[in-house]
Amino acid sequence: MSVEIEVNGIKHKIDAEPETSLLEILRDDLGLTGTKYGCGESQCGACTVLMNGFPIHSCVTQLSDAADSKIVTIEGIEKNGHLHAVQQAFIDEGAMQCGYCVSGMIMAAVGMLNRNPNPNDEEILMRMSGNICRCGSYPRMMAAIKRASRTIRGVK
Amino acid sequence: MSFDPELQTADVEMSRRSLLKVLGGGILVLASVPDAFAWAMSQRGQTLPQKIGAWVHIGPDNKITVLTGKVEVGQNARTSVTQAVVEELRAPLGSVEVVMGDTDLVPYDMGTFGSRTTPTMIPQIRRAAAAAREKLTDLAAKKWGVDRTKIHLSAGKITSGIHSASYGEIAKGQPFDEPISEHVPLTPNKDWTALGHPTQKVGIRDFVTGKHEYTSDLKRPGMLYAKVLRAPSFGATLKSLDTSQAETLAGVRVVHDGDFVAVAAPTRRLAEKALAAIKSQWNEKPGPSSKEIFKLLRGDDKIASSKTPDGAKALTATYTAPYIAHVPLEPRAALAEWDGVKMTVYTGTQRPFGVRPEVATALGIPEKQVRVLVPDTGSGYGGKHSGDAAVEAAKIAKALGKPIKLVWTRVEEFTWAYFRPAGVDEIASAVNPDGKVVVWEFDNYNSGSPGIETPYAVPSPRTDAHRTESPLRQGSYRCLGATFNNFARESHMDELAHEVGMDPLDFRMKNLPADSHLRTVLQAAADRFGWGKEKPAAGHGFGIACGQEKGGSIATVVELSIDSQTKEIQLLRIVNAFECGKILNPDLLKNQVEGAVIMGIGGALFEAIEFANGQILNPHLGRYRVPRYSDIPKIETILLDRPDLGSAGAGESPILAIAPAIGNAIFSATGTRLRALPMGF
């Protein structure tokens, strides 16, 4: 099967079985290894990317379902050398330990803030609870997401 | 683990030679001193090297390179090592590169575990860096003909009056092989500008942009993706095998050696397809299940209890902990390359020098023909001491002569890694009406002796750790068996306080020695929490607990509520006070403390491996619950700095108090004592 997908603004033609996971296409075929494998079962969120603006788990998204969609990965949110507000906030809050979950965390947060730049605590918990940080940096990640929300809204 | 002392010497020579080749001229300092921990292990019959070391190199290009066998698994050792060098060499942060866990380049190191990097490696690196600083001072003084007291080192520059030079200019062409003087002056901590201050995780930008390459991200030209055929249960042996169908798939290669069967293919999906096409039959054997595990581990040995003194109240209780999994978010992974002579393996492990002999033995080649490299890894928590994926990838790579990447699935990680041991703790105690504990007998079964000694002042306590045969593969875990032993002890102390009608904090204070660090952390956490206040509503509970391990002391206070209908436990607030001597990096320390506490919530409330007949029944994150955002209440953490003390590691001990604090809070809310982990109704 040949499928066209746009990844980080670049169109790609992918020849693979329709049930191939988007995660595998991104990591192995396109070399975008910032998106991580954590469980392959949509339980940990390490593989989160944006599909047409919405955060999805790429490990359980089949290539056929990604046809003609616009995908954004962690490699695609930095613009002209400027980090996305969420990336910068993760740095400013030191919101990680081993860092393996961070790509997925950031993409889930970007997807949430795209829809609602001012989520309350309850919404953050709901939207982010599909993402596991086994090192337990959750309090800092919460702080980073709130910081990014303020940056995006232009408030201090 | 076996250890060859001659190889250690060879390592130093080999790495000195390779280093000079790689780094060129300049100043090269080796710090190498006896490691008390290694010595202690050797006294227990383990042959281990008794020295630890690190190289510090200043190159003609001004670059400072540190080489250490420690690895980075999220505990931020890379950052603390960098801070140590920056501090002693008066160098800018960006000028230091730390090479970690490359067995061809770094001096032998037993491994990254036991919270040893901070108390043993950091002082050695400081000494090496300080020696390099003194050497630079001497060289500059000689070059410029000025007194060494007139030489200043600052921000990577050496100056004296009109003279100025970079470190590289002074270090150029200066071989330096002298041993480090015992008396090399270290920067007193009151003058610290790098150590003791918040410093960002080194390389943090690469983690938020996805650029950092973990083992699982590495690629090589011509690389094949491998999958290993797994037995259906532990201990099963191969009865019959048919790989013919897999071998008809174009590009697929099969490796078969005894019970080891693997496939490799140019794409991951083809490798998966080939694996699925293999037909195999196995001889399996029955095994026990998680339902009967505690009975099995406890056995039926009779333990004689001592007599309860007159007037004292006796209490006996049994506590249990199941096997739990580390669940590092990056599963085991390896990339192996064989060039006909040498096997090079990249893998995420806490013990590169432990994996090296594992690989050599598996391949039947000398250890010097194996090089292990450890990219900064997606966590370990004591779960990555072994080289399972490295050995498998190496076997396949050698058989096929192609670079091989092997990444374990989550199910493989849950099943074929090792577990934190399940355990049973029995405590027989007695307490006087005034609250003094007078009898303390503690028997552990299977999960081990760490943390078994009570920090309370009890006359002639008896503690025994009984070895048993574990039906599951078990190994290290954050704080080892201490987490469970401390859970049992701190739960029991609470029970004793209740027996004599005392406040749990007062009861602990009454029984702690006057000089115990636990007194300080308990008081600090209790004060911040407002210990002693009224509970806000029915169904709420407050619990306090403390623990001490590897030089760190933690107290945790928990507030929770329990729904009267559903019996669901909701954590509302956690207050921690932690002390580990002089603080090296308050920001990253706080992150470690809170991370350990959050990990401990999983063991306290959710995590348990279920198994039967050699199979793991819940090897999925959907059936093995780890803490998520919504499980985390407000957490406050007080760090108590002790500039008068050496720095202890902090990656482990903060996990000690959360489980008993939760258990004690559950009792406070309901009057029910839960003695089995994970706790729930």
XYZ file of N, CA, C and O in Angstrom, chain B residues 41 79 87 99 129 150 154 208 304 315 351 355 384 415 418 456 472 537 600:
76
model
N 32.025 -5.302 50.177
C 31.454 -6.394 49.393
C 32.434 -7.564 49.343
O 32.029 -8.719 49.433
N 25.267 15.568 35.356
C 25.265 16.967 35.793
C 26.114 17.162 37.038
O 26.899 18.111 37.120
N 33.613 23.235 39.343
C 33.949 23.830 40.631
C 35.460 23.851 40.857
O 36.059 24.894 41.124
N 32.438 11.745 29.537
C 32.280 10.455 28.853
C 31.936 9.428 29.928
O 32.680 9.262 30.889
N 40.262 16.840 39.383
C 40.148 18.172 38.788
C 41.000 19.177 39.558
O 41.650 20.052 38.965
N 50.595 33.899 42.763
C 50.127 35.053 41.968
C 49.332 34.611 40.731
O 48.986 35.403 39.887
N 40.247 31.338 36.533
C 38.843 31.745 36.605
C 38.217 31.660 35.215
O 38.841 32.069 34.232
N 14.301 17.992 25.147
C 13.002 18.588 24.797
C 12.824 18.717 23.280
O 11.724 19.000 22.818
N 11.493 -19.096 67.488
C 11.214 -18.968 68.922
C 11.201 -17.499 69.322
O 12.119 -16.756 69.019
N 3.139 -7.613 70.829
C 2.432 -7.496 69.561
C 3.202 -8.274 68.501
O 4.423 -8.120 68.380
N 25.452 -1.289 34.655
C 26.736 -1.933 34.936
C 27.461 -2.293 33.646
O 27.569 -3.470 33.297
N 28.247 -6.033 32.162
C 27.724 -6.543 30.891
C 28.871 -7.061 30.019
O 28.718 -8.043 29.300
N 18.287 -2.328 35.727
C 19.097 -2.571 34.534
C 20.543 -2.923 34.892
O 21.491 -2.383 34.350
N 8.249 -9.383 31.447
C 8.334 -10.823 31.666
C 9.767 -11.311 31.897
O 10.023 -12.074 32.825
N 14.119 -8.782 35.532
C 13.972 -9.366 36.880
C 13.099 -8.437 37.727
O 12.854 -7.299 37.351
N 15.684 2.622 65.820
C 15.196 2.978 67.157
C 16.071 2.324 68.221
O 16.665 1.267 67.999
N 10.518 -16.601 40.931
C 10.756 -15.652 39.844
C 12.164 -15.099 39.944
O 12.742 -15.020 41.031
N -12.406 16.201 58.229
C -13.709 15.553 58.054
C -13.569 14.059 58.331
O -12.456 13.524 58.347
N 7.195 5.457 44.907
C 6.775 4.702 46.087
C 5.262 4.612 46.225
O 4.746 3.669 46.840
